[in-house]
Amino acid sequence: MRILGIELKRTTALVVGVLIVLLTVGMLSWGPSTKVSTAWTRQWTTMAEWIRFMLLFSWPLTLGAGALQGLRDRRSGVDELFASTPRPRAQRVGWTLGALAFGVVAGYAVVFAVGAVQVSSATDYFHWGWLPVLLVGALSLVAAAWLGVGLGRLVPSPLVPPVVAAAGVALMTLGLGRTEDGFPLTVLLPSVPLPTTVYATVAGSVSASEAVWFTGVALAGFLLAALRRRRRWAVLPLLVAGAVVVPLMPATPEEARAADPVAAELVCAEQLCLTRAHERERAALAGPAREALRLLAKLPSPPTSVREVVVTKTDVVQLEGRGPEPTDAVWVDLDEFTYFRKTPPTSEQVTTYMLAGAGVRTCYGDYIPESVAREVAARTVMAAWLTGRLEPLPRYRAWLGGEIDALASQAWTALRALPEAEQTARVQAAREVQAACSGDALTTLTA
C-alpha cells in the first residue's frame, strides 16, 4: 500500500480523477440533463445513464491522461535503467496502473455520490437495475487509462497524448446518432444514448457484453504497458473479447433496451393513478386532480380518474403524435407540460393543464403541424367553458400567441351565444374528436 500511495502522488491518477468530477458534474449541471422526468437527479436509472453519456467527454480525457503517464519513464530518462533490472516489468507497472484505476474510479464514484444524494430525495422508487450500467462505465474508464498508458509506452512521443485524446473524441461521436445504420458496433462504445424514458434501461445482456469488451481493452492496455517484447500479444484480449461480444450484440436500438414494468406500474389512490416511478408527486398532484375532475363533471360523460401516461419511447425524437385514447380518464404526461423543472408549476397551472381540451392531451408529437393553432385554440375554449373564464394556456404564449388568441376569442364568443344544452353537447363532441385525434375540434365547437 505504501507503493500505491507513492504512485498516487507521482502519477496523474488524482489529477485525472478531479478532472473527471469537475467535467462531468459541470456538464450535468446544465442543459437537457437537468430537465423533464429523465433529469439525472430524479431517477436512479437516468442518473446512471446520464453519467455514462458524459463519458463522451471524460473517456477521451482519461485516455489522453493515461498516454501522458505512459511517457513518464522516457521523459525521466530512466527507461533503459529500468529495462536492465531483473524485476519483472509487469510488477512495477502494475502499481502505476493500479493508481490510475483508483484515481479514475474514485472520481467516477464522487460523481455518482453527487447524483445519488439528489436522486434519493427526488424519488421513492429504488431498484438495482441501474447498477450494471454504472459499473460498466467505471470499467471503461479503467480500460481507457490502461490503454492510454500502453499506447504511451508503445510510441513514446509527446504527440501521443493529444493524438489519442482527439481520436477518443472522434470515436465517441460515433455514438451520438445511434440509428439503425451501423448500430451494433456503437454498443461497444463507453457512452450510452441520451436517456429518453424512465421506464426502460440498458438491457442486462448489453451490459454483460460491454463488461467483457472493456475487460479485453483493459487487458490489452496492461499487456502493452507490461511487455518489453512481443507486444503483439496485446491484440489477443481484444480478439477474444470481440469474438465473444460481437455475436451477442443487439441488431436494433429497441433490442438494446429492457423495459422496467415495475417503474411503469400504475398506483391508484383517490382517483389519481401515478406510475411507481413518479408516486412521490402524488401530494402535489392530488389537489389539482380533484379540482379538474370536479369541473369536468359538468360534461354528460365525464372522466372518472386522472391517470399518468406511460411514455416508453426509445428514440431521442418522436415525430409522430399519439393515437386515440379512451375518454373515461384524464390522461396526463408530466413531461408534456414540463412539470419537472427547477421551479415547479403552481396548483392552478397544473389544473389548467388537466382541463385543456376538456381533459384530453394534444394530438401532435415533436413534429408541429400547421394546424396547431386551431387545436390549441379549441383546447383553450374547452378549458374556458369548464372554468367560466377565457385564459390563454401558459405554455403557448411564446409562440403563435396572437393567432391562437384570435381563434379562441372568436370560438368562445360563438359558443357562448348558443343555448346551454347545445354548448354542453358541442364541448362533449369536441372532447371526443380531440381524444380520437380525428377531425377538427375547433370546427366541432363552432360549426
Short mmCIF file of C-alpha atoms in Angstrom, two decimals:
data_model
loop_
_atom_site.label_atom_id
_atom_site.label_comp_id
_atom_site.label_asym_id
_atom_site.label_seq_id
_atom_site.Cartn_x
_atom_site.Cartn_y
_atom_site.Cartn_z
CA MET A 1 0.00 0.00 0.00
CA ARG A 2 2.93 2.34 0.59
CA ILE A 3 3.95 1.93 -3.05
CA LEU A 4 0.39 2.64 -4.16
CA GLY A 5 0.40 5.84 -2.11
CA ILE A 6 3.66 6.93 -3.73
CA GLU A 7 2.26 6.21 -7.19
CA LEU A 8 -0.87 8.22 -6.43
CA LYS A 9 1.35 11.21 -5.68
CA ARG A 10 3.71 10.73 -8.63
CA THR A 11 1.18 9.88 -11.35
CA THR A 12 -1.71 11.72 -12.97
CA ALA A 13 -4.20 9.49 -11.13
CA LEU A 14 -5.57 12.04 -8.66
CA VAL A 15 -5.48 14.88 -11.18
CA VAL A 16 -7.48 12.97 -13.75
CA GLY A 17 -9.92 11.88 -11.03
CA VAL A 18 -10.53 15.51 -10.05
CA LEU A 19 -10.91 16.50 -13.71
CA ILE A 20 -13.50 13.74 -14.22
CA VAL A 21 -15.52 15.11 -11.31
CA LEU A 22 -15.32 18.73 -12.44
CA LEU A 23 -16.03 17.97 -16.08
CA THR A 24 -18.87 15.52 -15.52
CA VAL A 25 -20.69 17.34 -12.73
CA GLY A 26 -20.21 20.65 -14.53
CA MET A 27 -21.67 19.32 -17.77
CA LEU A 28 -24.53 17.59 -15.96
CA SER A 29 -25.49 20.74 -14.06
CA TRP A 30 -26.99 22.46 -17.07
CA GLY A 31 -28.77 21.60 -20.31
CA PRO A 32 -31.01 18.59 -21.07
CA SER A 33 -29.63 16.57 -18.15
CA THR A 34 -31.44 18.87 -15.69
CA LYS A 35 -34.86 18.86 -17.37
CA VAL A 36 -38.03 16.77 -17.51
CA SER A 37 -38.53 13.39 -15.85
CA THR A 38 -35.27 11.99 -17.24
CA ALA A 39 -33.11 14.54 -15.41
CA TRP A 40 -30.02 12.98 -13.88
CA THR A 41 -31.09 13.94 -10.36
CA ARG A 42 -34.62 12.43 -10.47
CA GLN A 43 -34.36 8.67 -11.06
CA TRP A 44 -31.64 6.09 -10.39
CA THR A 45 -31.81 4.69 -13.91
CA THR A 46 -31.47 8.01 -15.69
CA MET A 47 -28.73 9.13 -13.30
CA ALA A 48 -26.62 6.11 -14.26
CA GLU A 49 -27.34 6.65 -17.95
CA TRP A 50 -26.51 10.36 -17.84
CA ILE A 51 -23.20 9.65 -16.11
CA ARG A 52 -22.45 7.06 -18.80
CA PHE A 53 -23.46 9.52 -21.52
CA MET A 54 -20.94 12.03 -20.18
CA LEU A 55 -18.17 9.54 -20.93
CA LEU A 56 -18.31 11.28 -24.31
CA PHE A 57 -16.01 13.81 -22.64
CA SER A 58 -14.35 12.04 -19.70
CA TRP A 59 -13.31 8.89 -21.61
CA PRO A 60 -11.06 10.72 -24.15
CA LEU A 61 -9.68 12.79 -21.27
CA THR A 62 -8.78 9.63 -19.36
CA LEU A 63 -7.26 8.05 -22.47
CA GLY A 64 -5.03 11.07 -23.03
CA ALA A 65 -4.05 11.25 -19.36
CA GLY A 66 -3.08 7.58 -19.45
CA ALA A 67 -0.92 8.16 -22.53
CA LEU A 68 0.79 11.06 -20.76
CA GLN A 69 1.51 8.78 -17.83
CA GLY A 70 2.93 6.18 -20.22
CA LEU A 71 5.64 8.65 -21.24
CA ARG A 72 6.95 9.06 -17.69
CA ASP A 73 9.91 6.70 -17.87
CA ARG A 74 11.06 8.06 -21.23
CA ARG A 75 10.66 11.69 -20.11
CA SER A 76 12.58 10.95 -16.89
CA GLY A 77 15.41 9.24 -18.76
CA VAL A 78 15.18 6.02 -16.75
CA ASP A 79 13.68 3.76 -19.38
CA GLU A 80 16.95 1.97 -20.14
CA LEU A 81 17.86 1.79 -16.45
CA PHE A 82 14.61 0.02 -15.52
CA ALA A 83 14.94 -2.26 -18.54
CA SER A 84 18.27 -3.54 -17.17
CA THR A 85 16.85 -4.57 -13.78
CA PRO A 86 15.77 -8.19 -13.16
CA ARG A 87 12.50 -7.12 -11.54
CA PRO A 88 9.55 -8.04 -13.78
CA ARG A 89 8.24 -5.02 -15.61
CA ALA A 90 4.66 -6.14 -15.03
CA GLN A 91 5.18 -5.95 -11.28
CA ARG A 92 6.49 -2.41 -11.43
CA VAL A 93 3.93 -1.19 -13.96
CA GLY A 94 1.13 -2.82 -12.00
CA TRP A 95 1.38 -0.24 -9.22
CA THR A 96 1.15 2.60 -11.72
CA LEU A 97 -1.87 1.08 -13.42
CA GLY A 98 -3.45 0.39 -10.03
CA ALA A 99 -3.01 4.02 -9.03
CA LEU A 100 -4.62 5.19 -12.26
CA ALA A 101 -7.52 2.77 -11.80
CA PHE A 102 -8.02 4.03 -8.26
CA GLY A 103 -7.98 7.67 -9.36
CA VAL A 104 -10.49 7.37 -12.20
CA VAL A 105 -12.84 5.09 -10.25
CA ALA A 106 -12.71 7.44 -7.25
CA GLY A 107 -13.60 10.40 -9.48
CA TYR A 108 -16.41 8.40 -11.08
CA ALA A 109 -17.68 7.42 -7.62
CA VAL A 110 -17.74 11.05 -6.48
CA VAL A 111 -19.92 11.95 -9.49
CA PHE A 112 -22.25 9.11 -8.56
CA ALA A 113 -22.39 10.29 -4.95
CA VAL A 114 -23.34 13.82 -6.02
CA GLY A 115 -26.19 12.44 -8.12
CA ALA A 116 -27.27 9.83 -5.56
CA VAL A 117 -27.79 12.41 -2.82
CA GLN A 118 -30.17 14.35 -5.07
CA VAL A 119 -31.97 11.32 -6.52
CA SER A 120 -32.68 9.85 -3.09
CA SER A 121 -34.60 13.00 -2.19
CA ALA A 122 -36.46 13.17 -5.52
CA THR A 123 -38.00 9.69 -5.84
CA ASP A 124 -39.25 6.85 -3.67
CA TYR A 125 -38.68 4.25 -6.40
CA PHE A 126 -35.47 2.34 -5.81
CA HIS A 127 -34.12 -0.69 -7.67
CA TRP A 128 -30.75 -2.17 -8.65
CA GLY A 129 -31.23 -2.27 -12.43
CA TRP A 130 -29.07 0.82 -12.85
CA LEU A 131 -26.02 -0.68 -11.13
CA PRO A 132 -24.62 -2.69 -14.10
CA VAL A 133 -24.86 0.43 -16.30
CA LEU A 134 -22.85 2.41 -13.77
CA LEU A 135 -20.26 -0.31 -13.15
CA VAL A 136 -19.57 -0.79 -16.86
CA GLY A 137 -18.85 2.94 -17.07
CA ALA A 138 -16.26 2.65 -14.30
CA LEU A 139 -14.68 -0.34 -16.04
CA SER A 140 -14.50 1.56 -19.32
CA LEU A 141 -12.61 4.40 -17.62
CA VAL A 142 -10.08 1.95 -16.20
CA ALA A 143 -9.73 0.46 -19.68
CA ALA A 144 -9.16 3.94 -21.15
CA ALA A 145 -6.46 4.76 -18.59
CA TRP A 146 -4.63 1.47 -19.07
CA LEU A 147 -4.89 1.58 -22.85
CA GLY A 148 -3.53 5.12 -22.80
CA VAL A 149 -0.52 4.02 -20.72
CA GLY A 150 0.12 1.16 -23.11
CA LEU A 151 -0.04 3.41 -26.17
CA GLY A 152 2.24 5.95 -24.48
CA ARG A 153 4.83 3.24 -23.81
CA LEU A 154 4.42 1.76 -27.28
CA VAL A 155 5.06 5.10 -29.03
CA PRO A 156 6.93 7.32 -26.53
CA SER A 157 6.31 10.62 -28.29
CA PRO A 158 4.94 13.87 -26.80
CA LEU A 159 2.40 13.88 -29.62
CA VAL A 160 0.75 10.67 -28.47
CA PRO A 161 -1.41 12.06 -25.59
CA PRO A 162 -3.14 14.77 -27.66
CA VAL A 163 -3.48 12.45 -30.65
CA VAL A 164 -5.09 9.60 -28.71
CA ALA A 165 -7.34 12.05 -26.85
CA ALA A 166 -8.51 13.51 -30.17
CA ALA A 167 -9.02 10.01 -31.52
CA GLY A 168 -11.10 9.22 -28.43
CA VAL A 169 -13.31 12.25 -29.08
CA ALA A 170 -13.78 11.17 -32.70
CA LEU A 171 -14.67 7.67 -31.55
CA MET A 172 -17.22 8.95 -29.05
CA THR A 173 -19.04 10.97 -31.71
CA LEU A 174 -19.99 7.71 -33.44
CA GLY A 175 -22.42 7.05 -30.61
CA LEU A 176 -24.31 10.34 -30.84
CA GLY A 177 -26.67 9.27 -33.62
CA ARG A 178 -27.06 5.57 -32.94
CA THR A 179 -29.52 4.97 -35.75
CA GLU A 180 -30.17 1.67 -37.48
CA ASP A 181 -27.11 2.29 -39.67
CA GLY A 182 -24.13 0.63 -38.02
CA PHE A 183 -25.89 0.47 -34.67
CA PRO A 184 -24.39 -2.82 -33.38
CA LEU A 185 -20.82 -1.51 -33.28
CA THR A 186 -21.81 1.57 -31.28
CA VAL A 187 -22.83 -0.73 -28.42
CA LEU A 188 -19.11 -1.24 -27.80
CA LEU A 189 -18.62 2.46 -27.03
CA PRO A 190 -18.30 3.55 -23.38
CA SER A 191 -21.21 6.01 -23.57
CA VAL A 192 -24.92 5.25 -23.85
CA PRO A 193 -27.59 7.25 -25.73
CA LEU A 194 -29.41 10.16 -24.16
CA PRO A 195 -31.99 8.90 -21.67
CA THR A 196 -35.49 9.36 -23.11
CA THR A 197 -37.66 7.44 -20.64
CA VAL A 198 -37.64 6.39 -17.01
CA TYR A 199 -39.46 3.16 -17.85
CA ALA A 200 -36.61 1.36 -19.63
CA THR A 201 -32.88 0.95 -19.27
CA VAL A 202 -29.90 -0.70 -20.94
CA ALA A 203 -30.55 -4.42 -21.31
CA GLY A 204 -28.62 -6.67 -18.94
CA SER A 205 -27.21 -8.68 -21.85
CA VAL A 206 -25.80 -5.48 -23.35
CA SER A 207 -24.14 -4.51 -20.05
CA ALA A 208 -22.63 -8.01 -19.77
CA SER A 209 -21.28 -7.83 -23.32
CA GLU A 210 -19.82 -4.38 -22.68
CA ALA A 211 -18.16 -5.63 -19.49
CA VAL A 212 -16.46 -8.42 -21.46
CA TRP A 213 -15.34 -5.97 -24.13
CA PHE A 214 -13.86 -3.38 -21.78
CA THR A 215 -12.14 -6.10 -19.79
CA GLY A 216 -10.45 -7.07 -23.05
CA VAL A 217 -9.49 -3.44 -23.70
CA ALA A 218 -8.05 -3.12 -20.18
CA LEU A 219 -6.03 -6.32 -20.57
CA ALA A 220 -4.73 -5.10 -23.94
CA GLY A 221 -3.55 -1.89 -22.31
CA PHE A 222 -1.93 -3.84 -19.47
CA LEU A 223 -0.01 -6.06 -21.89
CA LEU A 224 1.16 -3.08 -23.94
CA ALA A 225 2.47 -1.46 -20.77
CA ALA A 226 3.92 -4.60 -19.15
CA LEU A 227 5.58 -6.44 -22.03
CA ARG A 228 9.02 -5.45 -23.27
CA ARG A 229 8.88 -7.73 -26.29
CA ARG A 230 6.13 -9.47 -28.24
CA ARG A 231 3.72 -6.66 -27.66
CA ARG A 232 1.64 -8.06 -30.48
CA TRP A 233 0.18 -10.36 -27.82
CA ALA A 234 -1.77 -7.33 -26.61
CA VAL A 235 -4.14 -7.82 -29.54
CA LEU A 236 -5.20 -11.22 -28.20
CA PRO A 237 -7.55 -9.96 -25.44
CA LEU A 238 -9.28 -7.72 -27.98
CA LEU A 239 -9.74 -10.60 -30.40
CA VAL A 240 -11.10 -12.90 -27.71
CA ALA A 241 -13.46 -10.26 -26.31
CA GLY A 242 -14.63 -9.33 -29.79
CA ALA A 243 -15.28 -12.96 -30.69
CA VAL A 244 -17.45 -13.30 -27.58
CA VAL A 245 -19.28 -10.00 -27.80
CA VAL A 246 -19.97 -9.39 -31.50
CA PRO A 247 -22.37 -12.34 -31.96
CA LEU A 248 -24.33 -11.19 -28.90
CA MET A 249 -24.78 -7.56 -29.94
CA PRO A 250 -28.38 -6.37 -30.45
CA ALA A 251 -29.40 -5.55 -34.00
CA THR A 252 -31.59 -2.52 -33.21
CA PRO A 253 -31.80 0.18 -30.52
CA GLU A 254 -35.01 -1.39 -29.25
CA GLU A 255 -33.24 -4.70 -28.55
CA ALA A 256 -30.59 -2.84 -26.56
CA ARG A 257 -33.20 -1.59 -24.09
CA ALA A 258 -35.10 -3.51 -21.42
CA ALA A 259 -38.46 -2.33 -20.13
CA ASP A 260 -38.92 -1.71 -16.41
CA PRO A 261 -42.51 -2.85 -15.72
CA VAL A 262 -42.27 -2.03 -12.02
CA ALA A 263 -41.46 1.62 -12.74
CA ALA A 264 -44.39 1.79 -15.17
CA GLU A 265 -46.87 0.15 -12.80
CA LEU A 266 -49.78 2.46 -12.01
CA VAL A 267 -50.57 3.03 -8.34
CA CYS A 268 -54.07 4.44 -7.82
CA ALA A 269 -55.49 6.28 -4.82
CA GLU A 270 -58.46 8.66 -4.67
CA GLN A 271 -59.00 8.74 -8.46
CA LEU A 272 -55.35 9.64 -9.14
CA CYS A 273 -53.15 6.99 -10.76
CA LEU A 274 -49.42 7.63 -11.00
CA THR A 275 -46.60 5.36 -12.09
CA ARG A 276 -44.50 3.94 -9.31
CA ALA A 277 -41.53 5.97 -10.59
CA HIS A 278 -43.45 9.23 -10.02
CA GLU A 279 -45.54 8.32 -6.99
CA ARG A 280 -43.65 10.86 -4.91
CA GLU A 281 -45.54 13.57 -6.84
CA ARG A 282 -48.91 12.41 -5.51
CA ALA A 283 -49.08 15.05 -2.78
CA ALA A 284 -48.55 17.85 -5.31
CA LEU A 285 -50.95 16.45 -7.93
CA ALA A 286 -53.81 15.20 -5.76
CA GLY A 287 -55.40 18.64 -5.25
CA PRO A 288 -55.28 19.72 -8.93
CA ALA A 289 -56.61 16.29 -9.96
CA ARG A 290 -59.62 16.58 -7.64
CA GLU A 291 -60.37 20.10 -8.86
CA ALA A 292 -60.09 19.07 -12.52
CA LEU A 293 -62.46 16.11 -12.04
CA ARG A 294 -64.93 18.35 -10.19
CA LEU A 295 -65.07 20.81 -13.09
CA LEU A 296 -65.17 18.07 -15.72
CA ALA A 297 -68.27 16.64 -14.01
CA LYS A 298 -70.27 19.24 -16.00
CA LEU A 299 -69.88 17.03 -19.08
CA PRO A 300 -72.52 14.41 -19.98
CA SER A 301 -69.84 11.67 -19.95
CA PRO A 302 -67.17 12.97 -17.60
CA PRO A 303 -63.87 11.18 -16.88
CA THR A 304 -63.73 9.40 -13.54
CA SER A 305 -59.98 9.45 -12.82
CA VAL A 306 -56.68 11.12 -13.64
CA ARG A 307 -54.13 8.62 -14.97
CA GLU A 308 -50.49 9.13 -15.88
CA VAL A 309 -49.43 8.09 -19.37
CA VAL A 310 -46.52 5.65 -19.53
CA VAL A 311 -44.23 7.07 -22.22
CA THR A 312 -41.73 4.42 -23.26
CA LYS A 313 -40.29 5.94 -26.42
CA THR A 314 -36.66 4.99 -27.01
CA ASP A 315 -35.85 7.42 -29.84
CA VAL A 316 -34.41 10.82 -28.99
CA VAL A 317 -37.02 12.48 -31.21
CA GLN A 318 -40.61 11.29 -31.52
CA LEU A 319 -42.05 12.85 -34.65
CA GLU A 320 -45.42 11.15 -34.70
CA GLY A 321 -48.23 12.19 -32.42
CA ARG A 322 -50.23 9.92 -30.14
CA GLY A 323 -53.02 7.60 -31.18
CA PRO A 324 -56.63 7.55 -29.92
CA GLU A 325 -57.11 7.48 -26.14
CA PRO A 326 -60.10 6.38 -24.02
CA THR A 327 -62.29 9.19 -22.73
CA ASP A 328 -63.02 7.65 -19.32
CA ALA A 329 -59.94 9.26 -17.77
CA VAL A 330 -57.82 12.40 -17.89
CA TRP A 331 -54.51 11.14 -19.32
CA VAL A 332 -51.52 13.09 -18.06
CA ASP A 333 -47.97 13.13 -19.42
CA LEU A 334 -45.98 15.03 -16.82
CA ASP A 335 -43.28 15.89 -19.35
CA GLU A 336 -45.81 17.34 -21.79
CA PHE A 337 -46.23 20.50 -19.75
CA THR A 338 -42.74 20.44 -18.24
CA TYR A 339 -43.92 19.53 -14.76
CA PHE A 340 -40.36 18.59 -13.76
CA ARG A 341 -38.42 21.83 -13.61
CA LYS A 342 -36.43 23.83 -11.10
CA THR A 343 -39.47 25.96 -10.24
CA PRO A 344 -42.48 23.59 -10.10
CA PRO A 345 -45.77 24.79 -11.65
CA THR A 346 -48.45 26.07 -9.31
CA SER A 347 -51.55 24.04 -8.49
CA GLU A 348 -53.59 26.37 -10.70
CA GLN A 349 -51.28 25.78 -13.65
CA VAL A 350 -51.49 22.02 -13.19
CA THR A 351 -55.28 22.18 -13.03
CA THR A 352 -55.36 24.28 -16.20
CA TYR A 353 -53.20 21.72 -17.97
CA MET A 354 -55.55 18.92 -16.95
CA LEU A 355 -58.59 20.90 -18.13
CA ALA A 356 -57.11 21.85 -21.51
CA GLY A 357 -59.04 20.09 -24.26
CA ALA A 358 -61.63 19.13 -21.62
CA GLY A 359 -59.14 16.72 -20.09
CA VAL A 360 -57.64 15.34 -23.31
CA ARG A 361 -54.00 15.53 -24.37
CA THR A 362 -52.64 17.17 -27.53
CA CYS A 363 -52.54 15.04 -30.67
CA TYR A 364 -49.26 16.17 -32.22
CA GLY A 365 -45.81 14.93 -31.28
CA ASP A 366 -42.44 16.59 -31.78
CA TYR A 367 -43.46 17.44 -35.33
CA ILE A 368 -45.69 20.52 -35.06
CA PRO A 369 -48.36 20.64 -37.82
CA GLU A 370 -49.59 23.84 -39.46
CA SER A 371 -52.98 23.34 -37.81
CA VAL A 372 -51.54 23.52 -34.31
CA ALA A 373 -53.05 26.96 -33.67
CA ARG A 374 -56.56 25.62 -34.31
CA GLU A 375 -56.02 22.69 -31.95
CA VAL A 376 -54.62 24.88 -29.17
CA ALA A 377 -57.46 27.37 -29.62
CA ALA A 378 -60.02 24.57 -29.30
CA ARG A 379 -58.28 23.25 -26.18
CA THR A 380 -58.28 26.77 -24.72
CA VAL A 381 -62.01 27.24 -25.34
CA MET A 382 -62.89 23.85 -23.84
CA ALA A 383 -60.95 24.73 -20.69
CA ALA A 384 -62.64 28.14 -20.59
CA TRP A 385 -66.10 26.55 -20.82
CA LEU A 386 -65.27 24.45 -17.75
CA THR A 387 -63.82 27.30 -15.67
CA GLY A 388 -66.08 30.09 -16.93
CA ARG A 389 -63.21 32.36 -17.98
CA LEU A 390 -61.18 32.54 -21.19
CA GLU A 391 -57.46 32.45 -20.41
CA PRO A 392 -54.54 31.53 -22.66
CA LEU A 393 -52.78 28.26 -21.96
CA PRO A 394 -49.46 29.38 -20.43
CA ARG A 395 -47.26 27.00 -22.40
CA TYR A 396 -48.06 28.59 -25.76
CA ARG A 397 -47.58 32.29 -25.00
CA ALA A 398 -44.09 32.42 -26.50
CA TRP A 399 -45.17 31.41 -29.99
CA LEU A 400 -48.33 31.62 -32.12
CA GLY A 401 -49.88 33.60 -29.28
CA GLY A 402 -51.67 36.17 -31.45
CA GLU A 403 -53.18 33.65 -33.85
CA ILE A 404 -54.33 31.36 -31.03
CA ASP A 405 -55.86 34.24 -29.08
CA ALA A 406 -57.83 35.43 -32.12
CA LEU A 407 -59.19 31.97 -32.94
CA ALA A 408 -60.02 31.24 -29.30
CA SER A 409 -61.80 34.57 -28.84
CA GLN A 410 -64.00 34.04 -31.93
CA ALA A 411 -64.82 30.45 -30.93
CA TRP A 412 -65.55 31.45 -27.33
CA THR A 413 -67.98 34.18 -28.45
CA ALA A 414 -69.75 31.81 -30.85
CA LEU A 415 -70.00 29.04 -28.26
CA ARG A 416 -71.36 31.31 -25.54
CA ALA A 417 -74.09 32.55 -27.88
CA LEU A 418 -75.61 29.05 -28.02
CA PRO A 419 -78.11 27.61 -25.55
CA GLU A 420 -76.50 25.93 -22.56
CA ALA A 421 -77.56 22.44 -23.61
CA GLU A 422 -76.05 22.97 -27.06
CA GLN A 423 -72.82 24.26 -25.50
CA THR A 424 -72.55 21.12 -23.39
CA ALA A 425 -73.17 18.86 -26.38
CA ARG A 426 -70.56 20.62 -28.51
CA VAL A 427 -67.87 20.57 -25.83
CA GLN A 428 -68.53 16.85 -25.30
CA ALA A 429 -68.32 16.23 -29.05
CA ALA A 430 -65.14 18.29 -29.37
CA ARG A 431 -63.62 16.33 -26.47
CA GLU A 432 -64.32 13.06 -28.30
CA VAL A 433 -62.80 14.45 -31.51
CA GLN A 434 -59.68 15.50 -29.60
CA ALA A 435 -59.45 12.13 -27.86
CA ALA A 436 -59.66 10.28 -31.18
CA CYS A 437 -57.25 12.71 -32.93
CA SER A 438 -59.60 12.60 -35.89
CA GLY A 439 -61.17 15.79 -37.21
CA ASP A 440 -61.04 19.43 -36.16
CA ALA A 441 -62.16 20.10 -32.59
CA LEU A 442 -62.45 23.85 -33.25
CA THR A 443 -64.92 23.26 -36.08
CA THR A 444 -66.90 20.92 -33.84
CA LEU A 445 -67.19 23.67 -31.24
CA THR A 446 -68.32 26.40 -33.64
CA ALA A 447 -69.99 24.79 -36.68
#
